[in-house]
């Protein structure tokens, strides 16, 4: 077996930022001046002196990035354990410094469902080289990699597409003049240290490989005694060029991977795209942030946009306490345009459908569950009526989710009578996705209007 870099070293390299830089600056251009100049001069930013109420409110409440972190970001972290981004979740937004370090940092480094990765965040994938075994030499870019557990049958015949084993989907076909054989796969990544680009093999796996289909699908046999090694390999966090498995290799489509917050360019900042659900008119997958919390108000959005727009490349953590420049911020002209509340989340467009699909099965017909028909007739009117069980609350109280009994049923609030909804007779649990619950919440906060 070839020498490979132990995992601990790799993790250390990543912690130092080498992995991130490898993805962001593929040409090896990194300027790192230890004695970088102090950022800006606090007195250089003149306050906004116009008469737009929203700008004045934002300036008053969020004079600096630190205030924005304390009053807005931190708020989304505190009430719900596990909802907040913490040290185990990327990005870690708990501290002001963590928040500021999202400037220029790559997005979707850690994700739950692979479908939630945005193509624009995908980076150039790690490579594998299959040495020996007749697969031909040469680097193959990893699109995505999956370990399907299960007993290996020794692969007496060509394995199925979903056979147990390590499945590696490639950007380009492996040479498959010999579709099967023992080989050592070296996993490598480009690291940039002090401006020098190095291709480092960080792990190796020797096993029997098969080339399936058009050659872009490799399956490696994983006998019992190698399971742990394979799990370690996956735990490293292999960079996948097609992390969302949709056939598009983001790094080949976009000029460079998106960053969480892009200095000078709020519209290209992934964190902001996740608040809005889109970037440059393109839908961004994944539920809108902040989860289980009120969407940002307009002054909060303005503060974030002006902070990002005015943030300079050279800024360091000292930027935290510098005034946000509302005066020169282009968004101060029309802060209303940043309205997040209710964007696209309407009764007809979304909420009615969520209720029809998820609730109509029981809440319909001549004997709807609890006498509540959520499918037929004038459903909207019915929602404004009182709950049968908790008559002091309406099912929907426009503008106030805490007084909307139907919403409390959705989130399984402690105060409800009976089961959380939608009731699943098998698991006994509610089954709406967080995104759907967020949509209902957004709609309620915005006055629960019945649109045409
Ligand atoms: C499997 C059947 C089933 C499904 C699906 C279902 N419900 Fe129910 N629902 C019930 C039953 C049974 C009750 C009465 C018992 C209770 O409250 O737990 C009820 C009660 C309710 C109540 C209380 C009505 C009141 O006047 O107090 C609300 C509100 C409600 N459901 C909303 C929903 C919503 C919203 C959905 C879809 C997201 C949904 N339900 C899906 C069976 C269902």
Short mmCIF file of C-alpha atoms and ligand atoms in Angstrom, two decimals:
data_model
loop_
_atom_site.label_atom_id
_atom_site.label_comp_id
_atom_site.label_asym_id
_atom_site.label_seq_id
_atom_site.Cartn_x
_atom_site.Cartn_y
_atom_site.Cartn_z
CA UNK A 1 0.00 0.00 0.00
CA UNK A 2 1.21 3.50 -0.70
CA UNK A 3 1.92 5.92 2.06
CA UNK A 4 -1.06 8.02 2.88
CA UNK A 5 -1.54 10.99 5.13
CA UNK A 6 -3.12 10.00 8.42
CA UNK A 7 -6.58 11.37 8.93
CA UNK A 8 -5.51 13.42 11.93
CA UNK A 9 -3.06 15.39 9.80
CA UNK A 10 -5.70 16.02 7.21
CA UNK A 11 -8.12 17.31 9.78
CA UNK A 12 -5.42 19.57 11.15
CA UNK A 13 -4.73 20.91 7.67
CA UNK A 14 -8.40 21.61 7.19
CA UNK A 15 -8.63 23.38 10.49
CA UNK A 16 -5.82 25.63 9.39
CA UNK A 17 -7.87 26.55 6.40
CA UNK A 18 -5.87 24.67 3.81
CA UNK A 19 -8.86 22.68 2.59
CA UNK A 20 -10.98 25.72 2.24
CA UNK A 21 -8.31 27.55 0.34
CA UNK A 22 -7.70 24.60 -1.88
CA UNK A 23 -11.27 24.89 -3.02
CA UNK A 24 -11.48 28.61 -3.29
CA UNK A 25 -8.22 29.49 -4.87
CA UNK A 26 -7.46 26.65 -7.20
CA UNK A 27 -4.65 28.58 -8.85
CA UNK A 28 -2.73 28.88 -5.64
CA UNK A 29 -3.05 32.64 -5.32
CA UNK A 30 -3.36 33.34 -1.65
CA UNK A 31 -2.18 36.48 -0.04
CA UNK A 32 -1.66 36.11 3.62
CA UNK A 33 0.02 39.06 5.18
CA UNK A 34 0.48 38.40 8.87
CA UNK A 35 0.82 42.12 9.47
CA UNK A 36 -2.26 43.05 7.56
CA UNK A 37 -3.29 46.63 8.09
CA UNK A 38 -6.02 47.53 10.52
CA UNK A 39 -9.28 47.73 8.70
CA UNK A 40 -10.63 51.17 8.15
CA UNK A 41 -11.05 54.05 10.47
CA UNK A 42 -14.20 54.17 12.61
CA UNK A 43 -14.53 57.89 12.09
CA UNK A 44 -14.40 57.50 8.32
CA UNK A 45 -17.96 56.16 8.18
CA UNK A 46 -20.46 58.96 8.26
CA UNK A 47 -23.92 58.21 9.57
CA UNK A 48 -26.95 58.12 7.32
CA UNK A 49 -28.81 61.40 7.64
CA UNK A 50 -31.73 60.83 5.26
CA UNK A 51 -35.32 60.38 6.36
CA UNK A 52 -36.10 56.80 5.44
CA UNK A 53 -37.58 55.29 8.60
CA UNK A 54 -36.32 51.81 7.88
CA UNK A 55 -32.74 52.94 7.39
CA UNK A 56 -32.87 55.02 10.53
CA UNK A 57 -34.25 52.09 12.50
CA UNK A 58 -31.55 49.77 11.16
CA UNK A 59 -28.83 52.28 11.94
CA UNK A 60 -30.16 52.78 15.43
CA UNK A 61 -30.51 49.08 16.24
CA UNK A 62 -27.58 47.65 14.35
CA UNK A 63 -24.81 50.22 14.19
CA UNK A 64 -22.10 47.54 13.86
CA UNK A 65 -21.69 43.92 12.79
CA UNK A 66 -21.34 43.05 16.45
CA UNK A 67 -24.79 44.46 17.20
CA UNK A 68 -26.21 42.57 14.27
CA UNK A 69 -24.72 39.36 15.56
CA UNK A 70 -25.95 39.89 19.09
CA UNK A 71 -29.46 40.98 18.21
CA UNK A 72 -30.26 38.94 15.12
CA UNK A 73 -27.97 35.97 14.57
CA UNK A 74 -27.75 35.08 18.22
CA UNK A 75 -31.53 35.33 18.59
CA UNK A 76 -31.97 32.62 16.00
CA UNK A 77 -29.59 30.47 18.03
CA UNK A 78 -30.97 30.73 21.53
CA UNK A 79 -34.54 29.49 21.82
CA UNK A 80 -34.28 26.07 20.25
CA UNK A 81 -31.52 23.72 21.16
CA UNK A 82 -30.26 21.96 18.10
CA UNK A 83 -31.76 24.45 15.68
CA UNK A 84 -28.88 26.81 16.07
CA UNK A 85 -25.64 26.35 14.24
CA UNK A 86 -23.12 25.23 16.79
CA UNK A 87 -19.63 23.88 16.92
CA UNK A 88 -20.76 20.65 15.28
CA UNK A 89 -22.60 22.38 12.49
CA UNK A 90 -21.10 24.39 9.73
CA UNK A 91 -21.02 27.35 9.77
CA UNK A 92 -20.64 27.91 13.50
CA UNK A 93 -22.51 31.17 14.01
CA UNK A 94 -22.57 31.35 17.78
CA UNK A 95 -19.76 33.80 18.23
CA UNK A 96 -19.28 37.17 16.54
CA UNK A 97 -15.91 35.98 15.26
CA UNK A 98 -17.52 32.85 13.85
CA UNK A 99 -20.07 34.99 12.07
CA UNK A 100 -17.41 37.28 10.60
CA UNK A 101 -15.36 34.30 9.46
CA UNK A 102 -18.21 33.34 7.12
CA UNK A 103 -16.97 36.14 4.84
CA UNK A 104 -15.25 34.36 2.00
CA UNK A 105 -15.83 30.90 3.47
CA UNK A 106 -17.20 28.12 1.25
CA UNK A 107 -20.81 26.96 1.54
CA UNK A 108 -22.37 23.51 1.95
CA UNK A 109 -19.29 22.05 3.60
CA UNK A 110 -21.56 20.06 5.82
CA UNK A 111 -25.05 19.21 4.79
CA UNK A 112 -27.82 16.92 5.89
CA UNK A 113 -29.60 15.71 2.80
CA UNK A 114 -27.43 15.68 -0.27
CA UNK A 115 -30.30 17.13 -2.30
CA UNK A 116 -29.98 20.32 -0.30
CA UNK A 117 -26.61 21.22 -1.81
CA UNK A 118 -26.68 24.15 -4.22
CA UNK A 119 -24.74 23.62 -7.44
CA UNK A 120 -23.11 27.00 -6.97
CA UNK A 121 -21.50 25.77 -3.75
CA UNK A 122 -19.99 22.65 -5.26
CA UNK A 123 -16.23 22.66 -5.40
CA UNK A 124 -13.85 20.73 -7.57
CA UNK A 125 -14.04 17.16 -6.34
CA UNK A 126 -11.20 15.18 -4.84
CA UNK A 127 -9.46 12.74 -7.17
CA UNK A 128 -8.81 9.09 -7.12
CA UNK A 129 -6.10 7.24 -8.96
CA UNK A 130 -6.57 3.53 -9.43
CA UNK A 131 -3.13 2.01 -9.42
CA UNK A 132 -2.64 -1.42 -10.98
CA UNK A 133 -5.59 -3.56 -11.94
CA UNK A 134 -5.68 -2.52 -15.56
CA UNK A 135 -7.94 0.48 -15.15
CA UNK A 136 -5.45 2.71 -16.83
CA UNK A 137 -3.65 5.49 -15.01
CA UNK A 138 -4.86 9.00 -14.54
CA UNK A 139 -6.86 11.03 -12.11
CA UNK A 140 -10.58 10.64 -11.87
CA UNK A 141 -12.63 13.38 -10.27
CA UNK A 142 -15.10 12.19 -7.65
CA UNK A 143 -18.68 13.27 -8.26
CA UNK A 144 -20.08 11.62 -5.19
CA UNK A 145 -19.33 8.66 -3.03
CA UNK A 146 -21.62 6.37 -1.07
CA UNK A 147 -21.10 3.35 1.10
CA UNK A 148 -23.97 0.90 0.89
CA UNK A 149 -23.62 -1.47 3.82
CA UNK A 150 -24.46 -5.12 3.56
CA UNK A 151 -22.82 -8.43 3.16
CA UNK A 152 -20.45 -8.56 0.27
CA UNK A 153 -21.13 -11.61 -1.83
CA UNK A 154 -17.64 -11.61 -3.23
CA UNK A 155 -19.07 -10.25 -6.45
CA UNK A 156 -19.02 -13.46 -8.44
CA UNK A 157 -20.86 -11.67 -11.16
CA UNK A 158 -21.03 -7.99 -12.05
CA UNK A 159 -22.53 -6.21 -9.04
CA UNK A 160 -25.85 -4.43 -9.36
CA UNK A 161 -26.02 -0.64 -9.30
CA UNK A 162 -27.08 -0.77 -5.68
CA UNK A 163 -24.98 -3.71 -4.49
CA UNK A 164 -23.37 -3.46 -1.05
CA UNK A 165 -19.99 -1.79 -1.33
CA UNK A 166 -18.31 1.55 -1.85
CA UNK A 167 -19.86 3.35 -4.80
CA UNK A 168 -17.90 6.12 -6.43
CA UNK A 169 -19.52 8.19 -9.15
CA UNK A 170 -17.02 9.93 -11.38
CA UNK A 171 -16.95 13.04 -13.53
CA UNK A 172 -15.45 11.15 -16.47
CA UNK A 173 -15.42 7.44 -17.26
CA UNK A 174 -12.68 5.21 -15.93
CA UNK A 175 -11.09 3.17 -18.66
CA UNK A 176 -12.94 -0.05 -18.54
CA UNK A 177 -11.19 -2.26 -21.02
CA UNK A 178 -10.87 -4.41 -17.95
CA UNK A 179 -14.06 -3.97 -15.97
CA UNK A 180 -12.92 -5.68 -12.79
CA UNK A 181 -9.80 -6.17 -10.71
CA UNK A 182 -7.81 -5.55 -7.54
CA UNK A 183 -6.40 -2.08 -7.32
CA UNK A 184 -5.32 0.52 -4.83
CA UNK A 185 -7.37 3.66 -5.00
CA UNK A 186 -5.43 6.70 -3.84
CA UNK A 187 -7.62 9.61 -2.75
CA UNK A 188 -6.02 12.97 -3.23
CA UNK A 189 -6.73 16.65 -2.93
CA UNK A 190 -4.94 19.83 -3.84
CA UNK A 191 -3.63 21.67 -0.82
CA UNK A 192 -2.17 25.10 -0.92
CA UNK A 193 0.34 25.85 1.76
CA UNK A 194 2.19 29.14 1.69
CA UNK A 195 1.12 29.60 -1.89
CA UNK A 196 2.56 26.27 -3.02
CA UNK A 197 0.09 23.90 -4.62
CA UNK A 198 0.54 20.33 -3.54
CA UNK A 199 -1.43 17.30 -4.51
CA UNK A 200 -1.63 15.19 -1.37
CA UNK A 201 -2.78 11.62 -1.18
CA UNK A 202 -4.79 11.55 2.02
CA UNK A 203 -6.09 8.01 2.01
CA UNK A 204 -5.79 4.75 0.12
CA UNK A 205 -8.04 1.77 -0.21
CA UNK A 206 -6.98 -1.53 -1.76
CA UNK A 207 -9.79 -3.76 -2.79
CA UNK A 208 -11.50 -5.32 -5.74
CA UNK A 209 -13.14 -2.78 -8.03
CA UNK A 210 -15.73 -3.01 -10.73
CA UNK A 211 -16.47 -0.47 -13.43
CA UNK A 212 -20.18 -0.28 -14.16
CA UNK A 213 -22.30 1.19 -16.92
CA UNK A 214 -20.68 3.94 -18.94
CA UNK A 215 -17.56 3.82 -16.80
CA UNK A 216 -18.46 6.64 -14.42
CA UNK A 217 -19.62 4.28 -11.69
CA UNK A 218 -17.10 2.31 -9.66
CA UNK A 219 -17.99 -0.21 -7.00
CA UNK A 220 -15.40 -1.38 -4.51
CA UNK A 221 -15.91 -4.52 -2.51
CA UNK A 222 -15.96 -3.83 1.24
CA UNK A 223 -15.35 -7.03 3.18
CA UNK A 224 -16.19 -6.97 6.88
CA UNK A 225 -12.64 -6.27 7.99
CA UNK A 226 -12.52 -3.11 5.88
CA UNK A 227 -15.84 -1.58 6.94
CA UNK A 228 -14.25 0.54 9.61
CA UNK A 229 -11.58 1.80 7.26
CA UNK A 230 -14.21 2.81 4.73
CA UNK A 231 -16.23 4.60 7.39
CA UNK A 232 -13.11 6.49 8.49
CA UNK A 233 -12.49 7.42 4.90
CA UNK A 234 -15.98 8.85 4.50
CA UNK A 235 -15.78 10.66 7.82
CA UNK A 236 -12.87 12.72 6.51
CA UNK A 237 -15.28 14.65 4.34
CA UNK A 238 -14.28 13.85 0.79
CA UNK A 239 -14.91 16.82 -1.48
CA UNK A 240 -17.52 15.76 -4.01
CA UNK A 241 -17.72 17.61 -7.32
CA UNK A 242 -21.40 16.68 -7.69
CA UNK A 243 -22.39 16.63 -4.04
CA UNK A 244 -26.11 16.85 -4.82
CA UNK A 245 -25.98 13.95 -7.32
CA UNK A 246 -27.79 15.91 -10.03
CA UNK A 247 -25.22 15.39 -12.77
CA UNK A 248 -24.10 19.03 -12.71
CA UNK A 249 -20.56 19.63 -11.51
CA UNK A 250 -20.98 23.11 -10.02
CA UNK A 251 -17.29 24.00 -10.22
CA UNK A 252 -17.35 23.60 -14.01
CA UNK A 253 -20.46 25.76 -14.40
CA UNK A 254 -19.78 28.64 -12.00
CA UNK A 255 -16.71 30.79 -12.14
CA UNK A 256 -15.88 29.90 -8.58
CA UNK A 257 -17.70 28.36 -5.66
CA UNK A 258 -20.11 30.64 -3.84
CA UNK A 259 -19.16 31.82 -0.38
CA UNK A 260 -21.30 32.16 2.72
CA UNK A 261 -20.92 35.92 2.73
CA UNK A 262 -19.28 37.51 -0.29
CA UNK A 263 -17.55 40.79 0.64
CA UNK A 264 -19.14 43.59 -1.38
CA UNK A 265 -21.82 41.39 -2.95
CA UNK A 266 -24.83 40.41 -0.83
CA UNK A 267 -26.66 39.03 -3.86
CA UNK A 268 -23.93 36.39 -4.29
CA UNK A 269 -23.82 35.40 -0.62
CA UNK A 270 -25.10 31.93 0.10
CA UNK A 271 -26.30 32.73 3.63
CA UNK A 272 -28.48 35.47 2.19
CA UNK A 273 -29.65 33.17 -0.58
CA UNK A 274 -30.81 30.73 2.08
CA UNK A 275 -32.84 33.49 3.70
CA UNK A 276 -34.47 34.31 0.38
CA UNK A 277 -34.63 30.82 -1.16
CA UNK A 278 -32.88 31.99 -4.33
CA UNK A 279 -29.68 33.42 -5.74
CA UNK A 280 -29.60 35.49 -8.92
CA UNK A 281 -33.11 34.28 -9.70
CA UNK A 282 -32.11 30.63 -9.37
CA UNK A 283 -33.77 28.52 -6.73
CA UNK A 284 -31.48 27.45 -3.89
CA UNK A 285 -32.43 24.08 -2.45
CA UNK A 286 -32.95 23.46 1.24
CA UNK A 287 -35.41 25.01 3.63
CA UNK A 288 -35.23 28.69 4.19
CA UNK A 289 -33.26 29.97 7.13
CA UNK A 290 -33.67 30.68 9.95
CA UNK A 291 -35.42 27.45 10.71
CA UNK A 292 -38.24 27.57 13.22
CA UNK A 293 -37.77 31.28 13.72
CA UNK A 294 -39.32 34.42 12.40
CA UNK A 295 -37.94 35.56 9.08
CA UNK A 296 -35.72 38.63 9.22
CA UNK A 297 -37.53 41.95 9.31
CA UNK A 298 -36.74 44.60 6.70
CA UNK A 299 -34.40 46.62 8.96
CA UNK A 300 -32.58 43.39 9.81
CA UNK A 301 -32.22 42.53 6.14
CA UNK A 302 -30.98 46.03 5.41
CA UNK A 303 -28.36 45.78 8.16
CA UNK A 304 -27.10 42.51 6.72
CA UNK A 305 -27.06 43.78 3.13
CA UNK A 306 -25.25 46.99 4.05
CA UNK A 307 -22.78 45.11 6.24
CA UNK A 308 -21.94 42.73 3.40
CA UNK A 309 -21.89 45.40 0.71
CA UNK A 310 -19.56 47.61 2.69
CA UNK A 311 -17.33 44.81 3.92
CA UNK A 312 -13.90 45.06 2.46
CA UNK A 313 -11.66 42.18 1.43
CA UNK A 314 -9.01 43.27 3.89
CA UNK A 315 -11.34 43.40 6.83
CA UNK A 316 -10.38 41.26 9.75
CA UNK A 317 -12.26 40.66 12.97
CA UNK A 318 -11.70 44.33 13.80
CA UNK A 319 -14.48 44.89 11.26
CA UNK A 320 -16.90 43.69 13.91
CA UNK A 321 -17.00 46.95 15.77
CA UNK A 322 -16.81 49.29 12.82
CA UNK A 323 -19.97 51.19 11.94
CA UNK A 324 -22.04 49.71 9.12
CA UNK A 325 -22.08 52.30 6.35
CA UNK A 326 -25.80 52.90 5.80
CA UNK A 327 -25.11 56.24 4.15
CA UNK A 328 -23.29 54.83 1.14
CA UNK A 329 -25.14 51.54 1.05
CA UNK A 330 -26.98 51.12 -2.25
CA UNK A 331 -29.84 49.29 -0.52
CA UNK A 332 -30.64 52.32 1.65
CA UNK A 333 -32.43 53.80 -1.39
CA UNK A 334 -35.13 51.16 -1.36
CA UNK A 335 -35.02 48.96 1.72
CA UNK A 336 -38.59 47.79 1.05
CA UNK A 337 -37.16 45.80 -1.84
CA UNK A 338 -35.47 43.53 0.69
CA UNK A 339 -38.77 42.44 2.20
CA UNK A 340 -38.42 38.76 2.98
CA UNK A 341 -41.66 38.34 4.77
CA UNK A 342 -44.08 36.41 2.71
CA UNK A 343 -41.95 36.26 -0.42
CA UNK A 344 -43.80 33.78 -2.56
CA UNK A 345 -45.53 32.27 0.45
CA UNK A 346 -49.20 32.83 -0.25
CA UNK A 347 -52.42 31.09 0.63
CA UNK A 348 -53.18 29.97 -2.92
CA UNK A 349 -49.53 29.49 -3.88
CA UNK A 350 -48.45 27.37 -0.99
CA UNK A 351 -50.40 27.10 2.23
CA UNK A 352 -53.65 25.73 0.81
CA UNK A 353 -51.70 23.02 -1.01
CA UNK A 354 -49.78 22.03 2.09
CA UNK A 355 -53.07 21.53 3.93
CA UNK A 356 -54.71 19.69 1.02
CA UNK A 357 -51.88 17.23 0.57
CA UNK A 358 -51.09 16.57 4.20
CA UNK A 359 -54.37 16.97 5.98
CA UNK A 360 -57.11 16.39 3.41
CA UNK A 361 -57.04 12.63 3.87
CA UNK A 362 -58.62 12.84 7.31
CA UNK A 363 -60.01 16.37 7.32
CA UNK A 364 -62.45 15.99 4.45
CA UNK A 365 -65.74 14.46 3.37
CA UNK A 366 -68.98 14.29 5.26
CA UNK A 367 -67.32 13.37 8.56
CA UNK A 368 -63.98 15.16 8.64
CA UNK A 369 -61.71 14.51 11.63
CA UNK A 370 -62.73 16.76 14.49
CA UNK A 371 -65.41 18.31 12.25
CA UNK A 372 -62.68 20.29 10.51
CA UNK A 373 -62.68 20.13 6.70
CA UNK A 374 -59.36 21.30 5.30
CA UNK A 375 -60.01 20.15 1.73
CA UNK A 376 -63.42 21.21 0.51
CA UNK A 377 -65.55 24.32 0.67
CA UNK A 378 -64.32 27.59 2.09
CA UNK A 379 -61.29 26.33 3.96
CA UNK A 380 -59.86 29.80 4.48
CA UNK A 381 -62.95 31.10 6.29
CA UNK A 382 -62.94 28.02 8.49
CA UNK A 383 -59.37 28.66 9.60
CA UNK A 384 -60.38 31.96 11.15
CA UNK A 385 -62.86 30.20 13.43
CA UNK A 386 -62.19 29.04 16.97
CA UNK A 387 -60.66 25.69 17.79
CA UNK A 388 -63.16 23.10 18.99
CA UNK A 389 -60.89 22.07 21.83
CA UNK A 390 -59.29 25.32 22.88
CA UNK A 391 -62.06 27.83 22.15
CA UNK A 392 -60.05 30.81 23.32
CA UNK A 393 -57.80 30.36 20.28
CA UNK A 394 -58.65 30.67 16.60
CA UNK A 395 -57.19 28.04 14.31
CA UNK A 396 -55.31 30.87 12.58
CA UNK A 397 -54.79 34.25 14.18
CA UNK A 398 -53.42 36.55 11.46
CA UNK A 399 -50.08 38.02 12.54
CA UNK A 400 -49.68 35.89 15.66
CA UNK A 401 -48.48 32.33 15.38
CA UNK A 402 -48.48 31.87 19.16
CA UNK A 403 -52.26 32.34 19.15
CA UNK A 404 -52.89 30.19 16.07
CA UNK A 405 -54.04 26.81 17.32
CA UNK A 406 -53.52 25.08 13.99
CA UNK A 407 -49.90 26.22 13.99
CA UNK A 408 -49.44 25.04 17.57
CA UNK A 409 -50.75 21.64 16.45
CA UNK A 410 -48.19 21.62 13.63
CA UNK A 411 -45.24 22.23 15.90
CA UNK A 412 -46.61 19.94 18.64
CA UNK A 413 -46.65 22.73 21.20
CA UNK A 414 -47.06 21.61 24.82
CA UNK A 415 -50.36 23.45 25.11
CA UNK A 416 -52.26 21.43 22.51
CA UNK A 417 -55.01 18.96 23.19
CA UNK A 418 -54.61 15.63 21.39
CA UNK A 419 -51.92 14.85 18.84
CA UNK A 420 -49.52 17.01 16.86
CA UNK A 421 -50.70 17.32 13.25
CA UNK A 422 -50.60 15.90 10.68
CA UNK A 423 -51.36 12.90 12.79
CA UNK A 424 -49.64 9.80 11.57
CA UNK A 425 -51.52 6.82 13.00
CA UNK A 426 -48.48 4.59 12.54
CA UNK A 427 -45.70 6.62 14.12
CA UNK A 428 -47.93 8.91 16.14
CA UNK A 429 -45.87 11.86 14.97
CA UNK A 430 -46.34 14.91 12.81
CA UNK A 431 -44.80 14.63 9.38
CA UNK A 432 -44.63 18.09 7.78
CA UNK A 433 -41.14 19.11 6.71
CA UNK A 434 -39.51 22.02 8.48
CA UNK A 435 -39.79 23.99 5.23
CA UNK A 436 -43.55 23.47 5.11
CA UNK A 437 -43.94 24.50 8.73
CA UNK A 438 -41.82 27.58 7.99
CA UNK A 439 -44.08 28.46 5.10
CA UNK A 440 -47.20 28.29 7.24
CA UNK A 441 -45.41 30.39 9.86
CA UNK A 442 -44.30 33.00 7.34
CA UNK A 443 -47.81 33.21 5.98
CA UNK A 444 -49.31 33.72 9.45
CA UNK A 445 -46.77 36.36 10.45
CA UNK A 446 -47.63 38.26 7.31
CA UNK A 447 -51.24 38.54 8.20
CA UNK A 448 -52.48 35.18 6.83
CA UNK A 449 -53.99 36.91 3.83
CA UNK A 450 -56.32 35.12 1.43
CA UNK A 451 -54.97 36.04 -1.96
CA UNK A 452 -56.63 35.32 -5.29
C1 LIG B 1 -54.56 10.54 10.04
C2 LIG B 1 -55.61 11.52 10.15
C3 LIG B 1 -55.25 12.99 10.29
C4 LIG B 1 -54.43 13.73 9.52
C5 LIG B 1 -53.58 13.29 8.33
C6 LIG B 1 -54.49 15.07 10.02
N1 LIG B 1 -55.34 15.14 11.10
FE1 LIG B 1 -55.82 16.78 12.17
N2 LIG B 1 -56.97 15.66 13.42
C7 LIG B 1 -57.14 14.30 13.30
C8 LIG B 1 -57.88 13.84 14.45
C9 LIG B 1 -58.28 12.38 14.72
C10 LIG B 1 -58.14 14.96 15.27
C11 LIG B 1 -58.81 15.01 16.64
C12 LIG B 1 -57.87 14.54 17.72
C13 LIG B 1 -56.74 15.48 18.01
O1 LIG B 1 -56.91 16.70 18.05
O2 LIG B 1 -55.61 15.00 18.21
C14 LIG B 1 -57.55 16.10 14.58
C15 LIG B 1 -57.59 17.40 15.05
C16 LIG B 1 -57.05 18.48 14.41
C17 LIG B 1 -57.16 19.84 14.85
C18 LIG B 1 -57.90 20.36 16.06
C19 LIG B 1 -59.18 21.02 15.59
C20 LIG B 1 -59.80 21.89 16.64
O3 LIG B 1 -60.82 22.49 16.27
O4 LIG B 1 -59.31 21.97 17.77
C21 LIG B 1 -56.45 20.60 13.98
C22 LIG B 1 -56.25 22.11 14.03
C23 LIG B 1 -55.91 19.71 12.98
N3 LIG B 1 -56.31 18.44 13.27
C24 LIG B 1 -55.14 20.14 11.92
C25 LIG B 1 -54.56 19.26 11.03
C26 LIG B 1 -53.66 19.70 10.02
C27 LIG B 1 -53.26 21.15 9.76
C28 LIG B 1 -53.25 18.60 9.35
C29 LIG B 1 -52.28 18.50 8.21
C30 LIG B 1 -51.04 19.21 8.33
C31 LIG B 1 -53.92 17.46 9.94
N4 LIG B 1 -54.70 17.91 10.97
C32 LIG B 1 -53.79 16.15 9.50
C33 LIG B 1 -56.71 13.49 12.28
C34 LIG B 1 -55.82 13.87 11.28
#
